[in-house]
PDB file of C-alpha atoms in Angstrom:
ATOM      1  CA  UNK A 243      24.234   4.863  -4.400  1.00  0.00           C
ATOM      2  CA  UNK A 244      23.125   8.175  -3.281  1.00  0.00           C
ATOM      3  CA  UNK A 245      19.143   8.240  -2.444  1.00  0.00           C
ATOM      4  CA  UNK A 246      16.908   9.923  -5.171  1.00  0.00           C
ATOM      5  CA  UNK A 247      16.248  13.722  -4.242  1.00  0.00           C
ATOM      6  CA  UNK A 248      12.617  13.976  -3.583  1.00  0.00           C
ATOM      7  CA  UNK A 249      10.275  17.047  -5.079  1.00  0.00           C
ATOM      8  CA  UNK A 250       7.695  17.869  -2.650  1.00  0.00           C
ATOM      9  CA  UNK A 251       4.300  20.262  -3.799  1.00  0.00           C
ATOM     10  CA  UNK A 252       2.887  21.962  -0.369  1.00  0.00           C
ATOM     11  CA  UNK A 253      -0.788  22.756  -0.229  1.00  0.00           C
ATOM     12  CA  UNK A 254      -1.409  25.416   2.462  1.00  0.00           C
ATOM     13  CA  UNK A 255      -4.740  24.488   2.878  1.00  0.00           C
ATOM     14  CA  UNK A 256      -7.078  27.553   4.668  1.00  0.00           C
ATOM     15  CA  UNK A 257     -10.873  25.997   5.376  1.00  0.00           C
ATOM     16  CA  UNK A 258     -10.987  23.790   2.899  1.00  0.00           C
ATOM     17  CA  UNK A 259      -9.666  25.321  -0.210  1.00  0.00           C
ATOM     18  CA  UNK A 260      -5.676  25.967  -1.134  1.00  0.00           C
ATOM     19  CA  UNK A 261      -4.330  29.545  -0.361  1.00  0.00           C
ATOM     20  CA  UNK A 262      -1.181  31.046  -1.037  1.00  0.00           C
ATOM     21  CA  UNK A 263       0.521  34.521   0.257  1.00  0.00           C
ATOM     22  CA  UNK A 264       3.627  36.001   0.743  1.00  0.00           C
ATOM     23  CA  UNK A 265       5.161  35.372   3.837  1.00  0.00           C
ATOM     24  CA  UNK A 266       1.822  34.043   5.029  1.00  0.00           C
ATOM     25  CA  UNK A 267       0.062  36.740   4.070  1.00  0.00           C
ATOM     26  CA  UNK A 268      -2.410  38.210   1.433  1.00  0.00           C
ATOM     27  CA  UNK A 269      -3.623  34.914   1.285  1.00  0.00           C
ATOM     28  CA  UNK A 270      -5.253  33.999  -2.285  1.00  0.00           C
ATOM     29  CA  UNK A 271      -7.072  31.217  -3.346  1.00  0.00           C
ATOM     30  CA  UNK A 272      -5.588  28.562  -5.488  1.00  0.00           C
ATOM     31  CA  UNK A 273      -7.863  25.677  -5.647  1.00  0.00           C
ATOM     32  CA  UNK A 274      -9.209  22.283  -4.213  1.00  0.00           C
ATOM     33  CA  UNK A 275      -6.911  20.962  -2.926  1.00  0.00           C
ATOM     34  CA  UNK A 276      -8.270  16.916  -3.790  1.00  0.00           C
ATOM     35  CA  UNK A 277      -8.238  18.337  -7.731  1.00  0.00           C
ATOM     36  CA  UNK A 278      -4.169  19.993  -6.805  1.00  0.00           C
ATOM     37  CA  UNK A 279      -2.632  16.513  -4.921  1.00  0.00           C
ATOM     38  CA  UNK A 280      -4.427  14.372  -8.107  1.00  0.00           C
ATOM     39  CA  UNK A 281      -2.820  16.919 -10.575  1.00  0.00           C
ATOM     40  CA  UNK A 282       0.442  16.829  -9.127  1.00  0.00           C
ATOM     41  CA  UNK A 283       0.610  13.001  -8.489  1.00  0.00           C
ATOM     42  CA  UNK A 284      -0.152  12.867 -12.093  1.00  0.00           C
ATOM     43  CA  UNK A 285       3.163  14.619 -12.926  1.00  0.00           C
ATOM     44  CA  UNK A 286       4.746  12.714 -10.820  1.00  0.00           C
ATOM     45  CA  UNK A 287       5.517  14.326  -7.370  1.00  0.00           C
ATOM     46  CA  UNK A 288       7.325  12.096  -5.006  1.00  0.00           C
ATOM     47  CA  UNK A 289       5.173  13.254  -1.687  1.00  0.00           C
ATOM     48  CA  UNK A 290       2.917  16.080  -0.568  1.00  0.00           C
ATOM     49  CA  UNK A 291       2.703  17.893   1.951  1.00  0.00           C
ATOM     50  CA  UNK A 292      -0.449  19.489   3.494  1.00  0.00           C
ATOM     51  CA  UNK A 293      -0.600  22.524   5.806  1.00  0.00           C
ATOM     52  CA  UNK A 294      -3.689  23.752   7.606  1.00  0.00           C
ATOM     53  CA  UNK A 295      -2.408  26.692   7.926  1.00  0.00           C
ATOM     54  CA  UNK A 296      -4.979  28.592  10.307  1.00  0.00           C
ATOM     55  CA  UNK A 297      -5.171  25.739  12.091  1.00  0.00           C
ATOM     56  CA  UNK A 298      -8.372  26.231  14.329  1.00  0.00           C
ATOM     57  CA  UNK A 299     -10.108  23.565  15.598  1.00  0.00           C
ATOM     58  CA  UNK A 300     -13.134  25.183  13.945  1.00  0.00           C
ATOM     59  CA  UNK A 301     -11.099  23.706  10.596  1.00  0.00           C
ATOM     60  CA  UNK A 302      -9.716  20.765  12.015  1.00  0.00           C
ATOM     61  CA  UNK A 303     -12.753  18.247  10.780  1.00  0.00           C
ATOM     62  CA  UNK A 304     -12.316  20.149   7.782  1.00  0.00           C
ATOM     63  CA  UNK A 305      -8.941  19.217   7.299  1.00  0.00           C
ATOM     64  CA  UNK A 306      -9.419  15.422   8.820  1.00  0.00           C
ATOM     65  CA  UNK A 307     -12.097  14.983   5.489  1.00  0.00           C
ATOM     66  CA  UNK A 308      -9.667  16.884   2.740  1.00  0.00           C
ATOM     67  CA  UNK A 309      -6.761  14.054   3.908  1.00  0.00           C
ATOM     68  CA  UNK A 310      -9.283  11.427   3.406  1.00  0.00           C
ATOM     69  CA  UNK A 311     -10.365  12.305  -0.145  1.00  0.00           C
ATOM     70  CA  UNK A 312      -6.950  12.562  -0.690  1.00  0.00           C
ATOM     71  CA  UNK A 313      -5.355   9.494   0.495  1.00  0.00           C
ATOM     72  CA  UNK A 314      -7.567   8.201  -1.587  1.00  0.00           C
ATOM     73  CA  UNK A 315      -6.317   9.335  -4.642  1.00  0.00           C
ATOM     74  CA  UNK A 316      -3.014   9.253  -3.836  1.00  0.00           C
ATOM     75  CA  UNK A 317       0.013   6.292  -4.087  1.00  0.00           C
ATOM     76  CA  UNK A 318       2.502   8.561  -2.675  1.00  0.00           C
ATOM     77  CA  UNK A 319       3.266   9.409   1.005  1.00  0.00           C
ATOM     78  CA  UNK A 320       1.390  12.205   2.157  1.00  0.00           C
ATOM     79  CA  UNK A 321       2.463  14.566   5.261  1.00  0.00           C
ATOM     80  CA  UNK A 322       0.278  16.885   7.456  1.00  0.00           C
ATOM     81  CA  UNK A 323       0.830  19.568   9.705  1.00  0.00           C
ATOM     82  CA  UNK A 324      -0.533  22.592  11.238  1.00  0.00           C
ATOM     83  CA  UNK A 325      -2.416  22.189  14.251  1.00  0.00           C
ATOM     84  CA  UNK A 326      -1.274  19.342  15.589  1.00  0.00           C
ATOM     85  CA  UNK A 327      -1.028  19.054  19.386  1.00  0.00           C
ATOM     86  CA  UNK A 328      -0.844  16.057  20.684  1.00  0.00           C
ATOM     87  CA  UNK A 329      -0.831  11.774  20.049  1.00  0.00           C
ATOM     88  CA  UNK A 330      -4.520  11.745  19.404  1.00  0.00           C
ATOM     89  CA  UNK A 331      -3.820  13.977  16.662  1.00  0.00           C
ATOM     90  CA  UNK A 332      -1.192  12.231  15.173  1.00  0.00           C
ATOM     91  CA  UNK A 333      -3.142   8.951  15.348  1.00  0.00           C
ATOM     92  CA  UNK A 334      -6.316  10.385  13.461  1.00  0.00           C
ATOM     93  CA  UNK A 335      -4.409  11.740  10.747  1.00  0.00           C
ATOM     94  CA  UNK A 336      -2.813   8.515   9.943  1.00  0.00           C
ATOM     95  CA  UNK A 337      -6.295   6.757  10.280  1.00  0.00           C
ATOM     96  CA  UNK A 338      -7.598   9.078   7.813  1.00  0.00           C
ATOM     97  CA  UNK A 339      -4.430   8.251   5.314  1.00  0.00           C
ATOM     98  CA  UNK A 340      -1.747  10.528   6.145  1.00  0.00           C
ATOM     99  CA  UNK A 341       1.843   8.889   6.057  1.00  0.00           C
ATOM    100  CA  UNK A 342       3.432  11.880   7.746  1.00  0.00           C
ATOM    101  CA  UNK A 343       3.051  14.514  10.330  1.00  0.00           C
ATOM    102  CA  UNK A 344       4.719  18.109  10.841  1.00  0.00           C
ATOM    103  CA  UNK A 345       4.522  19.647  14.124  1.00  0.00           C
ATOM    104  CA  UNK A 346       6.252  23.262  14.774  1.00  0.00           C
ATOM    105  CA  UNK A 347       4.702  25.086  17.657  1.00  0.00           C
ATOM    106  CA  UNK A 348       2.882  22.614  19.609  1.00  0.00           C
ATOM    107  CA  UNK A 349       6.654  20.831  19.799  1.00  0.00           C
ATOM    108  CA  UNK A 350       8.362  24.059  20.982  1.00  0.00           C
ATOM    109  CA  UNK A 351       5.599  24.613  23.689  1.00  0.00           C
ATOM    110  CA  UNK A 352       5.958  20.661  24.720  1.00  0.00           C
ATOM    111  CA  UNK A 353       8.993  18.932  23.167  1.00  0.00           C
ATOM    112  CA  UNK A 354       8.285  15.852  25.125  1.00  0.00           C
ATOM    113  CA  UNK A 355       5.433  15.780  22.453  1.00  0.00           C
ATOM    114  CA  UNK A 356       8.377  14.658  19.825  1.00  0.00           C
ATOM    115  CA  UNK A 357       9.604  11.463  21.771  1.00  0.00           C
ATOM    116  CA  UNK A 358       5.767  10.152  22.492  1.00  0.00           C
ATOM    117  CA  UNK A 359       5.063  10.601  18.675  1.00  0.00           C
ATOM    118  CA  UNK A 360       8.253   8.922  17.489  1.00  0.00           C
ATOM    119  CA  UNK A 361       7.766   6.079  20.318  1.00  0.00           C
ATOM    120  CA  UNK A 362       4.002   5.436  19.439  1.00  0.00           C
ATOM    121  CA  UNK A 363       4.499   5.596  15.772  1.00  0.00           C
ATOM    122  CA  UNK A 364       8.077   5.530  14.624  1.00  0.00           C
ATOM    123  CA  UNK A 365      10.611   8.384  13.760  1.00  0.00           C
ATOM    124  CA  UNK A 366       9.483   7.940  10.287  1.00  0.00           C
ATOM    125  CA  UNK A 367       6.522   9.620  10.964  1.00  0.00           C
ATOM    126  CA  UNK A 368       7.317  12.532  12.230  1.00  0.00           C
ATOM    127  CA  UNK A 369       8.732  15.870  10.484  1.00  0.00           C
ATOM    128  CA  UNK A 370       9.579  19.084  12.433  1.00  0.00           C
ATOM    129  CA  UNK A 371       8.547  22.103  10.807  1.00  0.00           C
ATOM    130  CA  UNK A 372      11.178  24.946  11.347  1.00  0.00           C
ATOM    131  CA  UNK A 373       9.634  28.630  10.669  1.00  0.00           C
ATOM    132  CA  UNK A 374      13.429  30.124  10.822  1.00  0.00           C
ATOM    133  CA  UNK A 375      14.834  33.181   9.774  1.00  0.00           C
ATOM    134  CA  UNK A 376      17.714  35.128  10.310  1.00  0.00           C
ATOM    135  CA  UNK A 377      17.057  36.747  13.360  1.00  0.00           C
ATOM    136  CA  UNK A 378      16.268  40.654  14.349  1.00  0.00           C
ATOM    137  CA  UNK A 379      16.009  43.463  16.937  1.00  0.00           C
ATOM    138  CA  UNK A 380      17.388  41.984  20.443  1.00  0.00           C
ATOM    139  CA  UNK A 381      17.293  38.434  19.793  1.00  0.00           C
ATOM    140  CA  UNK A 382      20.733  36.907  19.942  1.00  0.00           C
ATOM    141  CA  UNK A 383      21.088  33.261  18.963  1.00  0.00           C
ATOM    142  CA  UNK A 384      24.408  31.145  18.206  1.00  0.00           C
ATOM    143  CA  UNK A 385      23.582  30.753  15.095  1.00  0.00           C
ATOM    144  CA  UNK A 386      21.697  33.730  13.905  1.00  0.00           C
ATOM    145  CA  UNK A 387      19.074  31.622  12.853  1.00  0.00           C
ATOM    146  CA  UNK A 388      15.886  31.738  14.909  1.00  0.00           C
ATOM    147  CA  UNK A 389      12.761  29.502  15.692  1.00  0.00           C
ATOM    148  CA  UNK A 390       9.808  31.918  14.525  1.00  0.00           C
ATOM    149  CA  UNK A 391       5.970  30.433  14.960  1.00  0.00           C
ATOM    150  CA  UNK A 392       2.488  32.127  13.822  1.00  0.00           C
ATOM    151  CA  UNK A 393       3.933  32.244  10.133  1.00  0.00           C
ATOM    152  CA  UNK A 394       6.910  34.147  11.215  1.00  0.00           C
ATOM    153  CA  UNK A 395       4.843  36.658  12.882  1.00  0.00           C
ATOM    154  CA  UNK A 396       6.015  35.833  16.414  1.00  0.00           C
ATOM    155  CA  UNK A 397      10.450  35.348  17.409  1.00  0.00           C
ATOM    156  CA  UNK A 398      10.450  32.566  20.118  1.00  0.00           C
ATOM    157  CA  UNK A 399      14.601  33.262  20.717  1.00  0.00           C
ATOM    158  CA  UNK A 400      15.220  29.950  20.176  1.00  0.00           C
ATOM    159  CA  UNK A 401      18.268  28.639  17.788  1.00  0.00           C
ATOM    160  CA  UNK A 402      16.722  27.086  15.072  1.00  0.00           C
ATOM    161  CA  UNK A 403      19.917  24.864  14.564  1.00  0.00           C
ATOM    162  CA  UNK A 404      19.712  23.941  18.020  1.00  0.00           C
ATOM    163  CA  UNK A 405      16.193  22.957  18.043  1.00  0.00           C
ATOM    164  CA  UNK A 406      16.795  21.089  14.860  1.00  0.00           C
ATOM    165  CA  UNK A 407      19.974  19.127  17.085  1.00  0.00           C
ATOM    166  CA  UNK A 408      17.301  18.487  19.783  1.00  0.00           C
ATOM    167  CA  UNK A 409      14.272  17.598  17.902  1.00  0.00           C
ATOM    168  CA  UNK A 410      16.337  14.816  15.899  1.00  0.00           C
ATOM    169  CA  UNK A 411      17.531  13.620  19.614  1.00  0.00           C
ATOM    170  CA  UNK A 412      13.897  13.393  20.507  1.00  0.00           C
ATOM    171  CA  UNK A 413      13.033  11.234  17.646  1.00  0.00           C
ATOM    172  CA  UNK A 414      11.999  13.370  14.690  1.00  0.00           C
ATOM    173  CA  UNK A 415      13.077  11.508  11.421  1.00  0.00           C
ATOM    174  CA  UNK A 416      12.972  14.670   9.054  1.00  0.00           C
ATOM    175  CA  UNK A 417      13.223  18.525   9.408  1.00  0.00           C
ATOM    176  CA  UNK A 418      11.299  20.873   6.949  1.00  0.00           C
ATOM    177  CA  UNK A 419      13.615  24.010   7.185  1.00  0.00           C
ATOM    178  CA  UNK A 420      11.549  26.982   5.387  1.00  0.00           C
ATOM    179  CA  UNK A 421      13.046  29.909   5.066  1.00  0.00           C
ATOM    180  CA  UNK A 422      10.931  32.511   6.766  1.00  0.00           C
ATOM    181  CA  UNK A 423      13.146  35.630   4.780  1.00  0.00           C
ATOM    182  CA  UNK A 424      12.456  34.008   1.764  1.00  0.00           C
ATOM    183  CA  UNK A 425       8.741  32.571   1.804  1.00  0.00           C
ATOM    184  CA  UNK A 426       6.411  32.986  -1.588  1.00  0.00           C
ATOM    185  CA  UNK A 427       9.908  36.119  -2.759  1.00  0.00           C
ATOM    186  CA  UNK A 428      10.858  33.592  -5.977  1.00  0.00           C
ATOM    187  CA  UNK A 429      13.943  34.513  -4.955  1.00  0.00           C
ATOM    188  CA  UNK A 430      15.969  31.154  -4.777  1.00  0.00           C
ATOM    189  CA  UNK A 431      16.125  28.993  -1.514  1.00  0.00           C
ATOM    190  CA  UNK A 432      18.103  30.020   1.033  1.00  0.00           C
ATOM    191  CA  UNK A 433      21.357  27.935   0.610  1.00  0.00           C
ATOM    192  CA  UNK A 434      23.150  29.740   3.618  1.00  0.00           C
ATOM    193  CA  UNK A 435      20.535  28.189   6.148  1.00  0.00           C
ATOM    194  CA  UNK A 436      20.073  25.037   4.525  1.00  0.00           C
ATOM    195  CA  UNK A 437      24.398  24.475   5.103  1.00  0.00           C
ATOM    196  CA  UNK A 438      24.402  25.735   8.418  1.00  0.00           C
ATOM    197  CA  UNK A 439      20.908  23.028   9.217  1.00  0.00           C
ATOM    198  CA  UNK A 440      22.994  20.444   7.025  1.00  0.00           C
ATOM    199  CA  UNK A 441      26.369  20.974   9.335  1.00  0.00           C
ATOM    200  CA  UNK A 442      24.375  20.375  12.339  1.00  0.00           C
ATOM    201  CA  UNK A 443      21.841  17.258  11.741  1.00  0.00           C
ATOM    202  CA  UNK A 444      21.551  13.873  10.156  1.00  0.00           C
ATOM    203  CA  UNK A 445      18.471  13.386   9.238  1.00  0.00           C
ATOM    204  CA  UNK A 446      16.705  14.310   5.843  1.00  0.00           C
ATOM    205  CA  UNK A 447      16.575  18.109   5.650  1.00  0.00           C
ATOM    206  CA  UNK A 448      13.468  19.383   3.317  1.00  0.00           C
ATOM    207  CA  UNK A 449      14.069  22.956   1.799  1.00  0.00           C
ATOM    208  CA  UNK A 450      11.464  25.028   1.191  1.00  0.00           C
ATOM    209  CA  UNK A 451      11.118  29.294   0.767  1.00  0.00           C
ATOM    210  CA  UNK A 452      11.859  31.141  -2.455  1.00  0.00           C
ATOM    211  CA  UNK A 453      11.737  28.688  -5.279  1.00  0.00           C
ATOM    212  CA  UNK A 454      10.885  30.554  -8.315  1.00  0.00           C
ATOM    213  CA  UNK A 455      12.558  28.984 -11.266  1.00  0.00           C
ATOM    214  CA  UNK A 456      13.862  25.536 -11.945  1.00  0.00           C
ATOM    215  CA  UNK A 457      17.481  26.904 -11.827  1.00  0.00           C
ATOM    216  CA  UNK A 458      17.016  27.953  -7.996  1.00  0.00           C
ATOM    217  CA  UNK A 459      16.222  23.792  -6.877  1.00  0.00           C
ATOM    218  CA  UNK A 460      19.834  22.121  -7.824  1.00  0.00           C
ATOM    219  CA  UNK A 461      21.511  24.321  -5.524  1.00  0.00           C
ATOM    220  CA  UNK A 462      19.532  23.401  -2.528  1.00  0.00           C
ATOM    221  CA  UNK A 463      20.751  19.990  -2.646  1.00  0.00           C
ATOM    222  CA  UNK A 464      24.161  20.950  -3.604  1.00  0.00           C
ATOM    223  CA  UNK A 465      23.963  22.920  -0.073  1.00  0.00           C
ATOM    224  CA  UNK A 466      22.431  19.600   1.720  1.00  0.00           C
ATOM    225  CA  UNK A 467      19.037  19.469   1.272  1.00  0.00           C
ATOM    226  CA  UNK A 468      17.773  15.749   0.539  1.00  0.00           C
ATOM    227  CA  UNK A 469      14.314  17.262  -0.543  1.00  0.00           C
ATOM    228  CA  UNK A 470      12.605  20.534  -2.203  1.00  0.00           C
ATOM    229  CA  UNK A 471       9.332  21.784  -1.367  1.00  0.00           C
ATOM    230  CA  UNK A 472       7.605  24.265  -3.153  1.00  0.00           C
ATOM    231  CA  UNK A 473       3.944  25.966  -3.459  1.00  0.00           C
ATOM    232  CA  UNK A 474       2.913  28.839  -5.509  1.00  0.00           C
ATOM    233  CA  UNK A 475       5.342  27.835  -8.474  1.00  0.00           C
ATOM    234  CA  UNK A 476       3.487  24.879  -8.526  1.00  0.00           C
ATOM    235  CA  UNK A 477       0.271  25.996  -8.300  1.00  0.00           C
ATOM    236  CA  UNK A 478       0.470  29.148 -10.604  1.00  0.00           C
ATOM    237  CA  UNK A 479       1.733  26.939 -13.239  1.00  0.00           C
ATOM    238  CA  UNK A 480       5.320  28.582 -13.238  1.00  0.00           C
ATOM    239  CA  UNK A 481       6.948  25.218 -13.949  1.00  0.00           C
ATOM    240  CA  UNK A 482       5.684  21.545 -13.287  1.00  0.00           C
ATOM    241  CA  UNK A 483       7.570  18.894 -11.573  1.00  0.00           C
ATOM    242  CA  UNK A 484       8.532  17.067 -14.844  1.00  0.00           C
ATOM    243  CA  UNK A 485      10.417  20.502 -15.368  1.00  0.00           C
ATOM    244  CA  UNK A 486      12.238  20.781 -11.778  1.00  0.00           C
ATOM    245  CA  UNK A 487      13.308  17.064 -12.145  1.00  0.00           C
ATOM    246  CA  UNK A 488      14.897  17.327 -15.640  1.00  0.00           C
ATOM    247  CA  UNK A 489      16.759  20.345 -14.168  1.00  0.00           C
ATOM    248  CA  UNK A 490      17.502  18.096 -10.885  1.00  0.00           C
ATOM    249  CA  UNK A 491      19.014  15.493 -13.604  1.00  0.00           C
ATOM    250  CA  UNK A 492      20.963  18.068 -15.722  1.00  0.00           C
ATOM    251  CA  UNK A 493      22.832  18.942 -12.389  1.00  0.00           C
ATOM    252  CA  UNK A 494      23.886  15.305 -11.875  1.00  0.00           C
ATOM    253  CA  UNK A 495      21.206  14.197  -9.409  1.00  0.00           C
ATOM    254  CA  UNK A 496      19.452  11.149  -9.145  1.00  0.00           C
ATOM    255  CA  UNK A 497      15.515  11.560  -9.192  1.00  0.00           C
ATOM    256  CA  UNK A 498      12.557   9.030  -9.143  1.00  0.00           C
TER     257      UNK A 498
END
């Protein structure tokens, strides 16, 4: 029996509060994020995901208290990322109730950082965030697809499907592949990246970039995505999860 496809809300949270941009940018506020995870467990989201997305350490204790409220609210698995550098962190999350953690750039600086995370804690644990996008200028990777960090601001020249290959030899246990060309656009996920990611790993993929109407979410998973992951549709109140699932269902897919 084929596992139920997952729909994942993502709360980029800046200091506190819920933001949301384009392509990381133009940030606007969106709410609390307690009040958000609480409304969208309500209408039945299978996980969340949190993102500090500035990251500081100036926001860190910030974000260690907005978990805890959470957790406490929550009977789904919750994952966090954005900041995280190294075991400690990892282990203070989970103490504070996350299920999860996402690491992106702290991993690419220090990829031993995956194999001490998955050894102290399981593979199940960990997620690696992938910033890709197709890549520009005088990069050349095998692919085409490139690792980007700093909310796509800054090309590292590494092959996102090759870090993806490594990562999950490290010990990660899921990849969040967003789509860096097609962040906060509403124009559809991109279903050429997730098939190239899907040809080249085995563990659970998680799409996310460019959802904008229920139609765009079957064919992620028809591409190989296991999971979809989107924000400002969400939070906007362009659709609700009750909406993407029925369309999940329509297509033929098993949901919770």
């Amino acid at each position: 029996m084929a596992l139920a496809v997952r729909v994942i809300p993502c709360l980029d949270v800046d200091a506190g509060r819920v933001v949301k941009g384009v392509h990381f940018e133009n940030l606007r506020d969106a709410g609390d994020p307690v009040e958000l995870a609480a409304e969208y467990y309500r209408q039945g989201a299978d996980e969340l995901t949190f993102l500090d997305v500035t990251a500081s350490t100036g926001h860190r204790r910030t974000m260690f208290d907005v978990v805890n409220r959470t957790a406490q609210q929550l009977f789904i698995p919750l994952t966090v990322g954005g900041g995280v550098r190294s075991v400690d962190d990892v282990d203070q999350l989970l103490r504070c109730g996350a299920d999860k953690v996402s690491v992106n750039t702290a991993a690419i600086n220090n990829p031993t950082l995956i194999s001490d995370i998955s050894q102290r804690f399981g593979s199940q644990v960990l997620v690696l965030s992938v910033d890709a996008r197709r890549e520009r200028g005088e990069q050349h990777t095998q692919s085409g697809f490139e690792v980007t960090t700093m909310g796509g601001r800054h090309s590292t020249g590494i092959d996102a499907l090759w870090w993806a290959r490594r990562a999950q030899e490290l010990g990660a246990g899921e990849v969040l592949l967003n789509s860096m060309d097609a962040d906060g656009t509403e124009n559809g996920f991109d279903l050429e990246m997730i098939r190239a990611m899907r040809s080249q790993v085995t563990i659970p993929i998680i799409a996310s970039g460019g959802a904008g109407k229920v139609e765009d979410f079957p064919p992620a998973i028809e591409a190989g995505a296991d999971a979809v992951l989107a924000a400002s549709v969400f939070h906007y109140g362009k659709m609700t999860i009750g909406e993407v699932k029925a369309e999940l269902r329509k297509a033929g897919y098993t949901v919770r």
